[in-house]
Tab-separated table of C-alpha atoms in Angstrom:
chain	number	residue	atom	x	y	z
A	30	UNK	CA	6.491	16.629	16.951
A	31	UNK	CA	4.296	15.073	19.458
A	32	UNK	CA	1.269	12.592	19.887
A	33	UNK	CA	-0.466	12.481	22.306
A	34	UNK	CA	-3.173	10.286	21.687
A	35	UNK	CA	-5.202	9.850	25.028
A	36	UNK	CA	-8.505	11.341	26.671
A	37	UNK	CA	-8.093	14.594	28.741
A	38	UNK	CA	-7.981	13.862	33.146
A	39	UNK	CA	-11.671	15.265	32.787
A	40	UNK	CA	-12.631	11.706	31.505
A	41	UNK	CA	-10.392	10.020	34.094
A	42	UNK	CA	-13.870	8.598	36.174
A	43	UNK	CA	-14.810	7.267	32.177
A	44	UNK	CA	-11.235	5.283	31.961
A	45	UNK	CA	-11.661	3.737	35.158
A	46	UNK	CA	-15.077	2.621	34.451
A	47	UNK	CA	-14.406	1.258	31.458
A	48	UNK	CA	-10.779	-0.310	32.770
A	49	UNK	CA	-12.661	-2.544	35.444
A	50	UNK	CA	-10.085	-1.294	38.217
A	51	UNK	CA	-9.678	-4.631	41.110
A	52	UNK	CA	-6.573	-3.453	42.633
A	53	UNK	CA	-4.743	-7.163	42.170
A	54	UNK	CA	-1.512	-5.648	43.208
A	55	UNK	CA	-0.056	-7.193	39.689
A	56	UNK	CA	-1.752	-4.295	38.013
A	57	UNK	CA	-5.125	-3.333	37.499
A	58	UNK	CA	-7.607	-6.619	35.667
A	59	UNK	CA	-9.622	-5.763	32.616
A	60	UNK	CA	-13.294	-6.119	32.601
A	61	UNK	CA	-14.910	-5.978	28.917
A	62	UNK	CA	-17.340	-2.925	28.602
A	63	UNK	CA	-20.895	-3.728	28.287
A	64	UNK	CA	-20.896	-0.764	25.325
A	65	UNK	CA	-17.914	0.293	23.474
A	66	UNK	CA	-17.326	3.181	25.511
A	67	UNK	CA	-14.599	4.616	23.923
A	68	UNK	CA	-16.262	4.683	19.786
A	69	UNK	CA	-17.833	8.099	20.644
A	70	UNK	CA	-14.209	9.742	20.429
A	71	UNK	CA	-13.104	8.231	17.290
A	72	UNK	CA	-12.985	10.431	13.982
A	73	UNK	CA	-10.168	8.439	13.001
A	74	UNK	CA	-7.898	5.878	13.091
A	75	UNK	CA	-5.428	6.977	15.472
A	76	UNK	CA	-7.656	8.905	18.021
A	77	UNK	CA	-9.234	5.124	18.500
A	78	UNK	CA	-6.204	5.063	21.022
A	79	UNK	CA	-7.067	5.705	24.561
A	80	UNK	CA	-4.796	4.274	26.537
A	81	UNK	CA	-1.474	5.284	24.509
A	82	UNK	CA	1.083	8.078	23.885
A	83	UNK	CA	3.056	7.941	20.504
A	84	UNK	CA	5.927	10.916	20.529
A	85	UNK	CA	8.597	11.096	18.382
A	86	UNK	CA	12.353	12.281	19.592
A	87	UNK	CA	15.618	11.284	18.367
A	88	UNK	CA	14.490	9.497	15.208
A	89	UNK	CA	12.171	7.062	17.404
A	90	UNK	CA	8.625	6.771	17.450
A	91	UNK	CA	7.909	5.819	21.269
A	92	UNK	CA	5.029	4.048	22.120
A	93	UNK	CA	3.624	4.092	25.700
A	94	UNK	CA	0.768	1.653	26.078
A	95	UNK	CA	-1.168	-0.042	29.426
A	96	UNK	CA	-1.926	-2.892	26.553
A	97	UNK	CA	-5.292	-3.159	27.290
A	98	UNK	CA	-7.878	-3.382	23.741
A	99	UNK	CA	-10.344	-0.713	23.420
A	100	UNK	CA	-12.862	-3.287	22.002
A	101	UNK	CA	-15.140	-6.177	23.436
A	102	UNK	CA	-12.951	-9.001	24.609
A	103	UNK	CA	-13.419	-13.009	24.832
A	104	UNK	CA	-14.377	-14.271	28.477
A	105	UNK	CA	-10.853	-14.500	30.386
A	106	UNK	CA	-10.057	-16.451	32.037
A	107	UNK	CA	-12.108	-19.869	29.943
A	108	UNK	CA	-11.211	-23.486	29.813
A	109	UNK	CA	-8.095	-23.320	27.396
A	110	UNK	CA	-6.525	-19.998	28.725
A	111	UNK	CA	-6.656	-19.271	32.684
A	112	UNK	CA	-5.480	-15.607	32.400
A	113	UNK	CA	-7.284	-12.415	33.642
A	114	UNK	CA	-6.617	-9.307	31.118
A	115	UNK	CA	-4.324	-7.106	33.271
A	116	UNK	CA	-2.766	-3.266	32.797
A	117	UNK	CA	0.885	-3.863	31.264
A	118	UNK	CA	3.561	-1.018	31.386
A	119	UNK	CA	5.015	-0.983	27.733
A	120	UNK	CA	7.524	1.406	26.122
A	121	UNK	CA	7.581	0.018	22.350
A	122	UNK	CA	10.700	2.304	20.099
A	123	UNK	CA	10.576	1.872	16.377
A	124	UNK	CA	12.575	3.981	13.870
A	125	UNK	CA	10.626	7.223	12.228
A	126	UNK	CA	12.438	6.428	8.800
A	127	UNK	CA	12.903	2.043	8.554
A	128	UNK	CA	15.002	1.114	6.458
A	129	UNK	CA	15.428	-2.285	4.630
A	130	UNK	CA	18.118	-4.767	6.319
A	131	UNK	CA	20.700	-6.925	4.084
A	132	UNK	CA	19.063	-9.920	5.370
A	133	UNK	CA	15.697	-10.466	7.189
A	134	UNK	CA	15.397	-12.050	10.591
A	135	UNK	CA	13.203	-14.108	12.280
A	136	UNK	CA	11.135	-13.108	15.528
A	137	UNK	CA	12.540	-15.955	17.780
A	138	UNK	CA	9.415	-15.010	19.748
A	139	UNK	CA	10.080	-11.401	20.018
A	140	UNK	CA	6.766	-9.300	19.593
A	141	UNK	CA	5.950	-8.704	15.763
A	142	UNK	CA	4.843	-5.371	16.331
A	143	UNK	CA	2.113	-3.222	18.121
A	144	UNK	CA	-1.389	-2.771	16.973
A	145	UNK	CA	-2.656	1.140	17.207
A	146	UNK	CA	-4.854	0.531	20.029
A	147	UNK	CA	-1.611	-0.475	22.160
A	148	UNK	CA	-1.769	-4.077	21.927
A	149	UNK	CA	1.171	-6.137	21.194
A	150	UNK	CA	0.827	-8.746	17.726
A	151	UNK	CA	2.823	-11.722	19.304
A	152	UNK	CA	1.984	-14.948	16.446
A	153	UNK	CA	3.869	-17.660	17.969
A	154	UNK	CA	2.799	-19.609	20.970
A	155	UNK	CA	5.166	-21.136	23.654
A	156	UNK	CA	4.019	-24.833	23.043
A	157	UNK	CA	6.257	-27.106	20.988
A	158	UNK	CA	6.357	-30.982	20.654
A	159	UNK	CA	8.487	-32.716	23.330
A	160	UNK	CA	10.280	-29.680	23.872
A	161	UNK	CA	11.665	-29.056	20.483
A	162	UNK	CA	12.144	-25.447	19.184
A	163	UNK	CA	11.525	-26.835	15.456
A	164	UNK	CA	8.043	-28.416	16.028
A	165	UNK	CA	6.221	-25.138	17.501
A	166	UNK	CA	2.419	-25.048	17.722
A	167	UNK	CA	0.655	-22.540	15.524
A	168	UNK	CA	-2.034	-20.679	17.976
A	169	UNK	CA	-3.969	-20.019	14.699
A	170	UNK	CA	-4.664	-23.696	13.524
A	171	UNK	CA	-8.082	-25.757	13.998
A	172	UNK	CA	-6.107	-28.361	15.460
A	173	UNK	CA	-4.654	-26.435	19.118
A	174	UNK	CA	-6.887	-24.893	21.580
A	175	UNK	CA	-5.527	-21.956	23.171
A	176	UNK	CA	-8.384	-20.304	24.416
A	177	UNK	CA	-8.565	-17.659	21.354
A	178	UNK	CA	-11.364	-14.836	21.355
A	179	UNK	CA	-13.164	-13.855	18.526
A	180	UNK	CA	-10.366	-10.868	17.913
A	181	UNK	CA	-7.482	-14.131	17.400
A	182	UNK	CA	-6.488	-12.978	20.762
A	183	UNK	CA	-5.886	-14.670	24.420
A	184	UNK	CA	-3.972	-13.860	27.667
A	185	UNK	CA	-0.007	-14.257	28.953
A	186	UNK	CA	0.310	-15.418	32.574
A	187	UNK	CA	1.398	-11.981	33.258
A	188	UNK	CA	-1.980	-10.749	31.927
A	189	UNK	CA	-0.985	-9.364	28.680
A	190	UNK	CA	-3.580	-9.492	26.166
A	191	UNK	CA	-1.682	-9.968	22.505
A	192	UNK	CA	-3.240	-10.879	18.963
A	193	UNK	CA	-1.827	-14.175	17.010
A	194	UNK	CA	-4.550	-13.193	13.851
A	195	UNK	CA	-6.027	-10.629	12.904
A	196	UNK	CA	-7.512	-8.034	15.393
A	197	UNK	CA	-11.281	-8.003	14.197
A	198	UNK	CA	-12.624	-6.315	17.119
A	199	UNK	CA	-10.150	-3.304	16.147
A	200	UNK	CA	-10.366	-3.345	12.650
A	201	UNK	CA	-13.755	-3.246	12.642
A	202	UNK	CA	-14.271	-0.099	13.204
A	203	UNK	CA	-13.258	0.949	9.690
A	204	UNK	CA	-13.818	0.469	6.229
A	205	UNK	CA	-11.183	-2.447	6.409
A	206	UNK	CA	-12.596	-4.565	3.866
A	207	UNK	CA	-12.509	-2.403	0.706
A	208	UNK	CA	-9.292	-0.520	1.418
A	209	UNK	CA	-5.704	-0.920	2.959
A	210	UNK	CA	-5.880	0.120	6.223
A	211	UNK	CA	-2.953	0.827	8.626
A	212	UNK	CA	-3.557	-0.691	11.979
A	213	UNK	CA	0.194	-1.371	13.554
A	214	UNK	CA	3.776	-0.727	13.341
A	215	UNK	CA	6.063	-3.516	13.177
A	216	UNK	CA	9.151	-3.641	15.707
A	217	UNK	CA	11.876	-2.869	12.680
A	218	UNK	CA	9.467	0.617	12.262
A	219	UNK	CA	7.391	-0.599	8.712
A	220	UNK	CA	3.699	0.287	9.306
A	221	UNK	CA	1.242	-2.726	9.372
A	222	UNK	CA	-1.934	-3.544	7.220
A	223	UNK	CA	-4.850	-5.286	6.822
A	224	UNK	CA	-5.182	-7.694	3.372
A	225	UNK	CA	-7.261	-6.152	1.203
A	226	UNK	CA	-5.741	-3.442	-1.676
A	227	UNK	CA	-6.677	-2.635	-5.507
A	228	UNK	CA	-5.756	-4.601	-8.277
A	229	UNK	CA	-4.054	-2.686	-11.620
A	230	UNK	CA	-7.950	-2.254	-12.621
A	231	UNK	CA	-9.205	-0.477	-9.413
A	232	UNK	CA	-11.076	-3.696	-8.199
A	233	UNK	CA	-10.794	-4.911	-4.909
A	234	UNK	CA	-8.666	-8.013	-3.728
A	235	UNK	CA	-7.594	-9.793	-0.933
A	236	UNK	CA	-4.168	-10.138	-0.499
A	237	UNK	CA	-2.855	-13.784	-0.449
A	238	UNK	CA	0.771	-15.057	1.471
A	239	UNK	CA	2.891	-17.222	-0.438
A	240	UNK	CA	2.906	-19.727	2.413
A	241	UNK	CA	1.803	-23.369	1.506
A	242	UNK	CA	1.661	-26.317	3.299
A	243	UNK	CA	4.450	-28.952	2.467
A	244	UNK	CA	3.904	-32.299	0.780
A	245	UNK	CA	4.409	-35.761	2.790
A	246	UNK	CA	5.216	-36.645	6.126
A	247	UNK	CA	6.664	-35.134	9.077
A	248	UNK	CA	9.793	-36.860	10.115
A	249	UNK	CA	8.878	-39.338	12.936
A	250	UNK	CA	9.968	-39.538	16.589
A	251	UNK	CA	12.561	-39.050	17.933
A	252	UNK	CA	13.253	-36.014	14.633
A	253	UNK	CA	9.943	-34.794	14.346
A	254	UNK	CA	6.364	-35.493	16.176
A	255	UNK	CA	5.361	-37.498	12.322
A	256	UNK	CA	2.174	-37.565	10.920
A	257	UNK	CA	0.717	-35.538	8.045
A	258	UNK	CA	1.555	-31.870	7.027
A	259	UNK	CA	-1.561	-30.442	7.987
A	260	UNK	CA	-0.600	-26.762	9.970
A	261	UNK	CA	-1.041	-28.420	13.494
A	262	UNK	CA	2.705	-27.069	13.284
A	263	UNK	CA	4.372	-23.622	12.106
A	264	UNK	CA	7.055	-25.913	10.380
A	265	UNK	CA	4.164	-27.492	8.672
A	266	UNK	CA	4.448	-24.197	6.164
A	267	UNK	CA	6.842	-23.484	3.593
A	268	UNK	CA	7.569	-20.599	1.780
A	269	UNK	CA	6.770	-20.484	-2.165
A	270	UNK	CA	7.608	-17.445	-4.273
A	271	UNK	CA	5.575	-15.972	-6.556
A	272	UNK	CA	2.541	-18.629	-4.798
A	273	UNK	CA	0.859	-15.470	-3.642
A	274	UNK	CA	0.988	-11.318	-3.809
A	275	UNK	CA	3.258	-11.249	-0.640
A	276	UNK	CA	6.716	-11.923	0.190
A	277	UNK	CA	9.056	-14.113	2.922
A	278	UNK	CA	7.417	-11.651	5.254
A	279	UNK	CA	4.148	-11.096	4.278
A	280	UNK	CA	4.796	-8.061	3.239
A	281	UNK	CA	5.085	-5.659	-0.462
A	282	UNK	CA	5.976	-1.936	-1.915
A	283	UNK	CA	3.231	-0.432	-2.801
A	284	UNK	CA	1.130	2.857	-2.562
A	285	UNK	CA	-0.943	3.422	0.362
A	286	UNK	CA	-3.461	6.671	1.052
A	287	UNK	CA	-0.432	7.254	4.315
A	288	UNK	CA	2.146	6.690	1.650
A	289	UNK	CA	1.711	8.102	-1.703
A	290	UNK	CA	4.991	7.629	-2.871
A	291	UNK	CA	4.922	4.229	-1.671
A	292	UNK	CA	6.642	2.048	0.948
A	293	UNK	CA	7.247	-1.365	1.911
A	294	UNK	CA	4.432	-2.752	4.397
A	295	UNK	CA	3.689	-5.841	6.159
A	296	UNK	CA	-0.146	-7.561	6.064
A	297	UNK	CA	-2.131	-9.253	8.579
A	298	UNK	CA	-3.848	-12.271	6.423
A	299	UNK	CA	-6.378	-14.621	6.584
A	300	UNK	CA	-3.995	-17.556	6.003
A	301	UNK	CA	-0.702	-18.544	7.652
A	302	UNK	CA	1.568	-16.661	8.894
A	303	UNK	CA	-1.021	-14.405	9.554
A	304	UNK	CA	1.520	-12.299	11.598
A	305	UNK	CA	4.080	-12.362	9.894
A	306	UNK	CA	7.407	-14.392	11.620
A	307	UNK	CA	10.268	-12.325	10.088
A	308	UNK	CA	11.114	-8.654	9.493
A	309	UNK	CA	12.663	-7.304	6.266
A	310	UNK	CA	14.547	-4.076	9.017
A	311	UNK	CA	16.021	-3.919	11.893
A	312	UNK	CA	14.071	-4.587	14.649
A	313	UNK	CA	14.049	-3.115	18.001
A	314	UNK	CA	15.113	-4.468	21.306
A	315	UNK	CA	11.818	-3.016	23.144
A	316	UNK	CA	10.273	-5.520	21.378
A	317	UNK	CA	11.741	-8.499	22.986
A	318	UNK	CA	10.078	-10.366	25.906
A	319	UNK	CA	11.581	-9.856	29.590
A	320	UNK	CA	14.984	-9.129	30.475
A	321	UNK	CA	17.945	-8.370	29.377
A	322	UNK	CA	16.289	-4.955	27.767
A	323	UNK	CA	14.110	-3.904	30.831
A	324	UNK	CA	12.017	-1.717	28.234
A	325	UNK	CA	9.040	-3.367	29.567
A	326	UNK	CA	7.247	-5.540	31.229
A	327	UNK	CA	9.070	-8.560	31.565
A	328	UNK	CA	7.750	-11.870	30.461
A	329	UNK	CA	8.577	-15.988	30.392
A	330	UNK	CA	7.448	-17.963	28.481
A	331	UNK	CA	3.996	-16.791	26.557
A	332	UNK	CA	1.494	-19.741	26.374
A	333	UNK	CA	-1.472	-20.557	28.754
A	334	UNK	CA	-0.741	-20.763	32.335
A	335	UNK	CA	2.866	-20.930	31.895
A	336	UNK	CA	5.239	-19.162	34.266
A	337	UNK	CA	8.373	-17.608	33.156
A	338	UNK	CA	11.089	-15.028	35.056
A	339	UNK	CA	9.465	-11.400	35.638
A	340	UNK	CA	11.357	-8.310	35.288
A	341	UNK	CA	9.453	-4.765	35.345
A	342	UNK	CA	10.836	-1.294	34.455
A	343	UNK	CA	9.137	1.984	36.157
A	344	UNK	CA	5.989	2.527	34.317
A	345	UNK	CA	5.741	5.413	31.576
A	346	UNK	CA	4.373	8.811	32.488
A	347	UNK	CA	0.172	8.396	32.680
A	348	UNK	CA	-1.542	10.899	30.489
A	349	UNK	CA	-5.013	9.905	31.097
């Protein structure tokens, strides 16, 4: 069975219009859209995708995105983040059937997942304190400025626009607020949704992670950057079962209007993680940054104006 969720090669003059197309050599730079061009083609959910192909072969759902949103953007580059939005080449592969792992694993800064509009969830940020892998900046808190849009979004030197929150330019288009919607699929192949479900009475409710900050102080230099608990940090959050509706990874089993016998799905929230940093399957290699997989794109490291080793694989078929 195939997808193929783009526009027809009648509306190619449309998709360079709307793509802002500056020949940079590096790939083709993104200018935001005046109008959201692309809304008058969406009865659903999935035909909001313009600029992917989702097929399925071999047991693998195969994801061919340019990564580029197909909603109003942030000004990029701005003071915190000197990126232009650029066309990537990704080929994302997650399993058709997921299955639950013995143990869950963390992203080591691996892509989550992949939103349907073809844009990668990537939560944690390449800043740390002094260096150390423990101390990592959360992109999300008040505290650290990394040039953010309104969408929880900014830019990767290599121009690859990713969400570290919730995608509200994307999720906006639906009735997000009063019903589970599926907007992703996460790199070990469970789909992805926004917070908000239906309690055992039918009433609405947000759906809460059991993340809470810890108690105390940090350890001080040279173990820890010291000071307060107060999320300017990732390891500023501990996990507390039973503290909220979701689990380790901010996800749950329940029943879903795409699932009505139920399945285990991860959720976007409004607190931390708010992408969640673990998966509960086994997640695929696509999904790592750079080389050694050479299924996309490759990529250093991932915050502002950073440079990192590039690696590129031959760019999937265009179906526009």
């Amino acid at each position: 069975m195939q997808f193929l969720l783009t526009i027809c090669f009648l509306l190619a003059s449309p998709i360079l219009w709307a793509h802002g197309v500056h020949g940079t050599g590096a790939g083709r730079q993104y200018q935001k859209p005046d109008t959201d061009f692309w809304s008058i083609f969406i009865p659903s959910t999935e035909a909001a995708i313009t600029h992917m192909d989702i097929d399925e072969k071999l047991g693998l759902r195969i994801i061919d995105s340019d990564g580029l949103p197909n909603h109003k953007t942030g000004a990029f580059p701005n003071a915190h983040n000197p990126n232009h939005i650029e066309e990537q080449y990704y080929q994302f592969k997650v399993p058709l059937h997921p299955q639950k792992a013995a143990h869950t694993t963390p992203l080591n800064h691996a892509d989550f997942g992949v939103a349907l509009n073809g844009v990668p969830f990537d939560p944690e940020s390449a800043e740390f304190w002094n260096g150390n892998r423990d101390w990592n900046e959360e992109a999300m808190s008040p505290d650290v400025n990394l040039g953010l849009d309104s969408n929880n979004a900014h830019v990767q030197p290599t121009g690859a626009y990713h969400y570290h929150g919730m995608p509200i330019g994307f999720v906006d288009k639906y009735n997000y607020r009063s019903t589970p919607v599926m907007i992703g699929y996460a790199a070990d192949g469970f789909p992805i949704y926004t917070p908000y479900a239906q309690d055992v009475n039918g009433q609405k409710k947000t759906l809460r992670s059991s993340y809470r900050l810890k108690t105390g102080q940090r350890p001080s230099p040279p173990n820890g950057p010291g000071g307060t608990y107060n999320g300017l940090y990732s390891n500023d959050y501990e996990f507390v079962s039973g503290a909220g509706d979701l689990d380790q990874c901010n996800g749950r089993t329940a029943v879903t209007a795409d699932f009505p016998q139920g399945i285990y799905y991860y959720v976007i929230t409004q607190d931390f993680p708010f992408i969640p940093r673990c998966w509960v399957g086994t997640a695929d290699a696509s999904f790592r940054k750079g080389p050694p997989t050479g299924n996309r794109r490759g990529i250093g490291p991932q915050g502002p104006g950073m440079n990192g080793p590039m690696g590129m694989r031959p760019p999937p078929p265009r179906r526009f």
